[in-house]
Amino acid sequence: MSSAQAFLWRRSFSTTQFHYRGRQHPIPNPYLTIHISYVHVCPMPCQVATSSLATLSRFPWGTKSKLYTSLTTPITPNLHLFEFEACPFCRRVREALTELDLSVEVYPCPKGSVRHREVVTRTGGKEQFPFLIDQNCGVSMYESGDIVKYLFERYGEGTRPSLGLLESTILTGWMPTILRAGRGMTLWERSRLDLPPVKLELFSYENNPYARIVREALCELELPYTLQNVGEGSRRIKLLLDASGTKEVPYMIDHNTGFQSGDYKMILSYLFETYSTAIV
């Protein structure tokens, strides 16, 4: 039986119960659910509602580009970001990347990571997130505040972070994590160990509620991807229009299979069909 088939799950704060053919199976980690149930079983309005509340909790950060310059070609530095979706300090960096209209290669590092956390420890000396590598400048660093300041100094064209972006993380940065019940925190236990040869590509901006749900899935499957930030005013909008014909996000492209979609439910179904191991 494949992971795309509908299962019925009942979650509690103490354990997760998997109900199939009348039998009950406890799952030890309360964050692990079969996420294809987003599409087949779990009510999508509930998923969208909690993600929308998470968006409101971080309004207005991570929504629009601050780079209102005459440049028409977006800056594309060789940035590598090691992070996980549920981390509020990683969120702070992603919000800054949206404001700076920067693309970045994202290497998800969920708890239980089988590859990317080890890279961070080997490269930086400790397992701490977020961790940024700027390949153009030979710079690598921890600490979200330092990363945001560096990115604005290097790529901000004289702009500064939006008022409160740095300071508000302590106050409301945890709200999306709580509202989304820790999604985007832990490795999905049936994620495939082998990596796709080519990174997936996601058009997104940080505070979009539908894009958040897709990024959570990419994180829990530990799938590296190129993040194309297309917040309001982005110079990457043309790239998105050329790819999809619309300005709506999320829009995901899997260059390994030719899959493309702007429907977050279809994207979720595809990801867990393609990058989960079969359940037997």
Short mmCIF file of C-alpha atoms in Angstrom, two decimals:
data_model
loop_
_atom_site.label_atom_id
_atom_site.label_comp_id
_atom_site.label_asym_id
_atom_site.label_seq_id
_atom_site.Cartn_x
_atom_site.Cartn_y
_atom_site.Cartn_z
CA MET A 1 0.00 0.00 0.00
CA SER A 2 1.45 3.39 -1.00
CA SER A 3 1.67 6.45 1.20
CA ALA A 4 -0.79 8.19 -1.11
CA GLN A 5 -3.69 6.05 0.07
CA ALA A 6 -6.02 7.60 2.56
CA PHE A 7 -5.38 6.80 6.20
CA LEU A 8 -7.31 8.09 9.16
CA TRP A 9 -5.32 9.60 11.96
CA ARG A 10 -6.38 10.80 15.37
CA ARG A 11 -3.94 13.06 17.15
CA SER A 12 -3.60 13.93 20.81
CA PHE A 13 -1.00 15.92 22.70
CA SER A 14 0.47 12.78 24.23
CA THR A 15 0.61 10.49 21.20
CA THR A 16 -0.57 10.08 17.67
CA GLN A 17 -2.94 7.22 16.93
CA PHE A 18 -3.09 5.66 13.50
CA HIS A 19 -6.37 3.89 12.76
CA TYR A 20 -6.43 1.41 9.90
CA ARG A 21 -8.73 -1.58 9.42
CA GLY A 22 -10.03 -1.21 12.93
CA ARG A 23 -6.63 -1.43 14.60
CA GLN A 24 -4.91 1.32 16.55
CA HIS A 25 -1.20 2.02 16.12
CA PRO A 26 0.57 4.57 18.32
CA ILE A 27 3.23 6.73 16.70
CA PRO A 28 5.90 7.81 19.20
CA ASN A 29 6.49 11.32 17.84
CA PRO A 30 3.39 13.57 18.04
CA TYR A 31 4.66 15.71 15.15
CA LEU A 32 4.77 12.80 12.74
CA THR A 33 1.62 12.27 10.77
CA ILE A 34 1.12 10.96 7.30
CA HIS A 35 0.96 14.30 5.59
CA ILE A 36 -0.81 13.03 2.54
CA SER A 37 -3.82 13.15 4.83
CA TYR A 38 -3.68 16.94 4.29
CA VAL A 39 -5.28 16.15 0.96
CA HIS A 40 -7.26 12.99 1.52
CA VAL A 41 -8.48 13.00 5.11
CA CYS A 42 -7.60 15.98 7.29
CA PRO A 43 -9.85 18.97 6.59
CA MET A 44 -7.91 21.38 4.41
CA PRO A 45 -9.86 24.40 5.67
CA CYS A 46 -8.38 23.72 9.11
CA GLN A 47 -4.86 23.56 7.67
CA VAL A 48 -5.36 26.80 5.76
CA ALA A 49 -6.99 28.48 8.76
CA THR A 50 -4.07 27.77 11.11
CA SER A 51 -1.54 28.79 8.46
CA SER A 52 -3.51 32.00 7.83
CA LEU A 53 -3.46 32.76 11.56
CA ALA A 54 0.29 32.17 11.50
CA THR A 55 0.51 34.72 8.69
CA LEU A 56 -1.44 37.27 10.71
CA SER A 57 0.82 36.73 13.71
CA ARG A 58 3.83 37.85 11.63
CA PHE A 59 2.14 40.58 9.62
CA PRO A 60 3.65 42.51 7.83
CA TRP A 61 7.08 40.86 7.77
CA GLY A 62 8.09 38.54 4.95
CA THR A 63 5.43 39.78 2.53
CA LYS A 64 7.01 42.33 0.18
CA SER A 65 10.33 43.34 -1.30
CA LYS A 66 11.96 46.52 -0.02
CA LEU A 67 14.24 46.92 -3.05
CA TYR A 68 12.40 49.51 -5.11
CA THR A 69 15.27 50.28 -7.46
CA SER A 70 15.54 50.67 -11.21
CA LEU A 71 17.27 47.32 -11.55
CA THR A 72 15.17 44.89 -13.56
CA THR A 73 17.38 41.82 -13.15
CA PRO A 74 17.10 40.21 -9.71
CA ILE A 75 20.27 39.61 -7.75
CA THR A 76 21.07 35.91 -7.55
CA PRO A 77 23.91 35.34 -5.07
CA ASN A 78 25.10 31.83 -4.30
CA LEU A 79 23.50 31.54 -0.85
CA HIS A 80 22.99 28.27 1.01
CA LEU A 81 20.65 28.29 4.00
CA PHE A 82 20.50 25.38 6.45
CA GLU A 83 17.35 25.69 8.53
CA PHE A 84 14.03 24.11 9.42
CA GLU A 85 10.61 25.60 8.79
CA ALA A 86 9.29 25.61 12.37
CA CYS A 87 12.28 27.46 13.84
CA PRO A 88 11.38 31.12 14.65
CA PHE A 89 14.95 32.30 14.16
CA CYS A 90 15.13 30.59 10.77
CA ARG A 91 11.84 32.35 10.00
CA ARG A 92 13.47 35.69 10.78
CA VAL A 93 16.11 35.01 8.11
CA ARG A 94 13.52 33.86 5.57
CA GLU A 95 11.53 37.06 6.18
CA ALA A 96 14.67 39.08 5.49
CA LEU A 97 15.32 37.11 2.29
CA THR A 98 11.81 38.02 1.08
CA GLU A 99 12.42 41.68 1.83
CA LEU A 100 15.75 41.53 -0.01
CA ASP A 101 14.23 39.73 -2.99
CA LEU A 102 16.95 37.08 -2.85
CA SER A 103 16.89 33.52 -4.05
CA VAL A 104 18.58 30.92 -1.86
CA GLU A 105 19.31 27.22 -1.86
CA VAL A 106 17.49 25.78 1.14
CA TYR A 107 18.79 22.65 2.86
CA PRO A 108 16.10 21.58 5.35
CA CYS A 109 17.43 20.31 8.68
CA PRO A 110 14.46 18.76 10.53
CA LYS A 111 14.98 16.89 13.77
CA GLY A 112 16.04 13.38 12.84
CA SER A 113 17.86 14.70 9.76
CA VAL A 114 19.77 12.03 7.85
CA ARG A 115 22.05 14.35 5.86
CA HIS A 116 21.94 18.15 6.23
CA ARG A 117 22.50 18.55 9.97
CA GLU A 118 25.72 16.61 9.65
CA VAL A 119 26.90 19.06 6.98
CA VAL A 120 26.30 21.99 9.34
CA THR A 121 28.25 20.34 12.16
CA ARG A 122 31.12 19.45 9.85
CA THR A 123 31.26 22.91 8.24
CA GLY A 124 30.53 25.23 11.15
CA GLY A 125 31.56 23.13 14.13
CA LYS A 126 28.19 22.89 15.87
CA GLU A 127 24.59 21.88 15.22
CA GLN A 128 22.81 25.22 15.38
CA PHE A 129 20.27 26.87 13.09
CA PRO A 130 19.97 28.86 10.99
CA PHE A 131 23.35 28.50 9.30
CA LEU A 132 24.17 30.55 6.20
CA ILE A 133 26.91 30.05 3.65
CA ASP A 134 27.56 32.80 1.10
CA GLN A 135 29.61 31.01 -1.53
CA ASN A 136 30.35 34.25 -3.40
CA CYS A 137 32.15 35.78 -0.45
CA GLY A 138 33.39 32.70 1.38
CA VAL A 139 31.33 33.70 4.43
CA SER A 140 29.56 31.30 6.78
CA MET A 141 27.75 32.21 9.98
CA TYR A 142 25.30 31.24 12.68
CA GLU A 143 22.93 33.54 14.63
CA SER A 144 19.86 34.84 12.84
CA GLY A 145 20.40 38.47 13.87
CA ASP A 146 23.94 38.45 12.49
CA ILE A 147 22.77 36.78 9.29
CA VAL A 148 20.02 39.36 8.72
CA LYS A 149 22.42 42.25 9.32
CA TYR A 150 24.98 40.71 6.97
CA LEU A 151 22.42 40.15 4.20
CA PHE A 152 21.18 43.74 4.37
CA GLU A 153 24.70 45.13 4.44
CA ARG A 154 25.77 42.98 1.52
CA TYR A 155 22.64 42.89 -0.66
CA GLY A 156 20.29 45.54 0.75
CA GLU A 157 21.25 48.37 -1.62
CA GLY A 158 21.19 50.79 1.30
CA THR A 159 17.92 49.56 2.82
CA ARG A 160 17.37 48.37 6.37
CA PRO A 161 15.14 45.61 7.75
CA SER A 162 11.51 46.55 8.25
CA LEU A 163 10.79 48.08 11.63
CA GLY A 164 10.40 45.31 14.18
CA LEU A 165 11.61 42.42 12.01
CA LEU A 166 14.56 41.69 14.26
CA GLU A 167 12.97 42.66 17.58
CA SER A 168 9.60 40.97 17.08
CA THR A 169 10.96 37.44 16.73
CA ILE A 170 11.20 37.06 20.50
CA LEU A 171 7.58 38.18 20.94
CA THR A 172 5.66 36.68 18.02
CA GLY A 173 8.22 34.58 16.15
CA TRP A 174 7.00 31.47 17.98
CA MET A 175 3.36 31.95 17.04
CA PRO A 176 3.48 30.23 13.62
CA THR A 177 5.27 27.28 15.22
CA ILE A 178 2.57 26.96 17.89
CA LEU A 179 -0.34 27.56 15.54
CA ARG A 180 1.00 24.99 13.08
CA ALA A 181 1.56 22.44 15.87
CA GLY A 182 5.23 22.06 15.08
CA ARG A 183 4.86 21.16 11.42
CA GLY A 184 8.11 21.59 9.57
CA MET A 185 10.09 20.50 12.63
CA THR A 186 10.64 16.73 12.43
CA LEU A 187 11.73 14.40 9.66
CA TRP A 188 8.88 12.34 8.19
CA GLU A 189 9.82 8.78 9.11
CA ARG A 190 9.05 7.44 5.64
CA SER A 191 10.97 10.05 3.68
CA ARG A 192 13.26 8.58 1.05
CA LEU A 193 16.97 8.44 1.83
CA ASP A 194 18.09 9.07 -1.74
CA LEU A 195 18.17 12.65 -2.95
CA PRO A 196 16.73 13.73 -6.29
CA PRO A 197 19.60 14.56 -8.69
CA VAL A 198 18.37 18.12 -9.26
CA LYS A 199 17.00 20.46 -6.58
CA LEU A 200 13.31 21.25 -6.66
CA GLU A 201 12.35 24.87 -7.29
CA LEU A 202 9.74 26.75 -5.27
CA PHE A 203 8.32 30.20 -5.94
CA SER A 204 7.15 31.52 -2.61
CA TYR A 205 7.29 34.35 -0.15
CA GLU A 206 7.69 33.80 3.55
CA ASN A 207 4.34 34.90 4.91
CA ASN A 208 2.08 33.28 2.34
CA PRO A 209 -0.16 30.73 4.14
CA TYR A 210 -0.34 28.27 1.23
CA ALA A 211 3.38 28.41 0.51
CA ARG A 212 4.06 27.76 4.20
CA ILE A 213 2.25 24.42 4.04
CA VAL A 214 4.35 23.36 1.05
CA ARG A 215 7.60 24.44 2.72
CA GLU A 216 6.67 22.41 5.80
CA ALA A 217 6.35 19.33 3.62
CA LEU A 218 9.67 19.96 1.88
CA CYS A 219 11.30 20.31 5.29
CA GLU A 220 9.83 17.14 6.74
CA LEU A 221 10.90 15.20 3.64
CA GLU A 222 14.35 16.86 3.91
CA LEU A 223 14.26 17.82 0.24
CA PRO A 224 16.70 20.57 -0.77
CA TYR A 225 15.23 23.19 -3.06
CA THR A 226 15.89 26.53 -4.68
CA LEU A 227 13.67 29.14 -3.07
CA GLN A 228 12.64 31.92 -5.43
CA ASN A 229 11.28 34.71 -3.26
CA VAL A 230 8.52 36.62 -5.06
CA GLY A 231 7.01 38.96 -2.50
CA GLU A 232 5.05 42.03 -3.50
CA GLY A 233 7.23 44.21 -5.73
CA SER A 234 9.69 41.39 -6.46
CA ARG A 235 11.87 41.59 -9.53
CA ARG A 236 11.39 37.82 -9.90
CA ILE A 237 7.73 38.14 -10.81
CA LYS A 238 8.64 37.80 -14.50
CA LEU A 239 10.33 34.47 -13.76
CA LEU A 240 7.14 33.29 -12.07
CA LEU A 241 4.93 34.57 -14.88
CA ASP A 242 7.11 32.85 -17.47
CA ALA A 243 6.90 29.58 -15.55
CA SER A 244 3.26 29.58 -14.50
CA GLY A 245 1.41 32.35 -16.28
CA THR A 246 0.24 33.78 -12.95
CA LYS A 247 1.61 35.70 -9.97
CA GLU A 248 0.09 33.28 -7.46
CA VAL A 249 2.25 31.27 -5.07
CA PRO A 250 3.23 28.65 -4.23
CA TYR A 251 4.41 27.36 -7.58
CA MET A 252 6.69 24.34 -7.55
CA ILE A 253 8.77 22.77 -10.30
CA ASP A 254 10.44 19.38 -10.05
CA HIS A 255 13.04 19.41 -12.81
CA ASN A 256 13.66 15.70 -12.22
CA THR A 257 10.21 14.61 -13.38
CA GLY A 258 8.78 17.64 -15.18
CA PHE A 259 6.07 18.11 -12.55
CA GLN A 260 4.83 21.69 -12.20
CA SER A 261 1.90 22.99 -10.18
CA GLY A 262 0.52 26.03 -8.42
CA ASP A 263 -2.07 24.04 -6.47
CA TYR A 264 -0.74 23.49 -2.96
CA LYS A 265 -2.91 20.39 -2.45
CA MET A 266 -1.64 18.84 -5.65
CA ILE A 267 1.93 19.72 -4.67
CA LEU A 268 1.53 18.01 -1.28
CA SER A 269 0.08 14.90 -2.86
CA TYR A 270 2.90 14.79 -5.41
CA LEU A 271 5.66 15.27 -2.83
CA PHE A 272 4.51 12.48 -0.55
CA GLU A 273 3.73 10.15 -3.45
CA THR A 274 7.13 10.73 -5.02
CA TYR A 275 9.49 11.18 -2.08
CA SER A 276 8.08 8.81 0.55
CA THR A 277 8.81 5.13 0.79
CA ALA A 278 5.87 2.77 0.29
CA ILE A 279 3.88 1.56 3.30
CA VAL A 280 3.37 -2.19 3.25
#
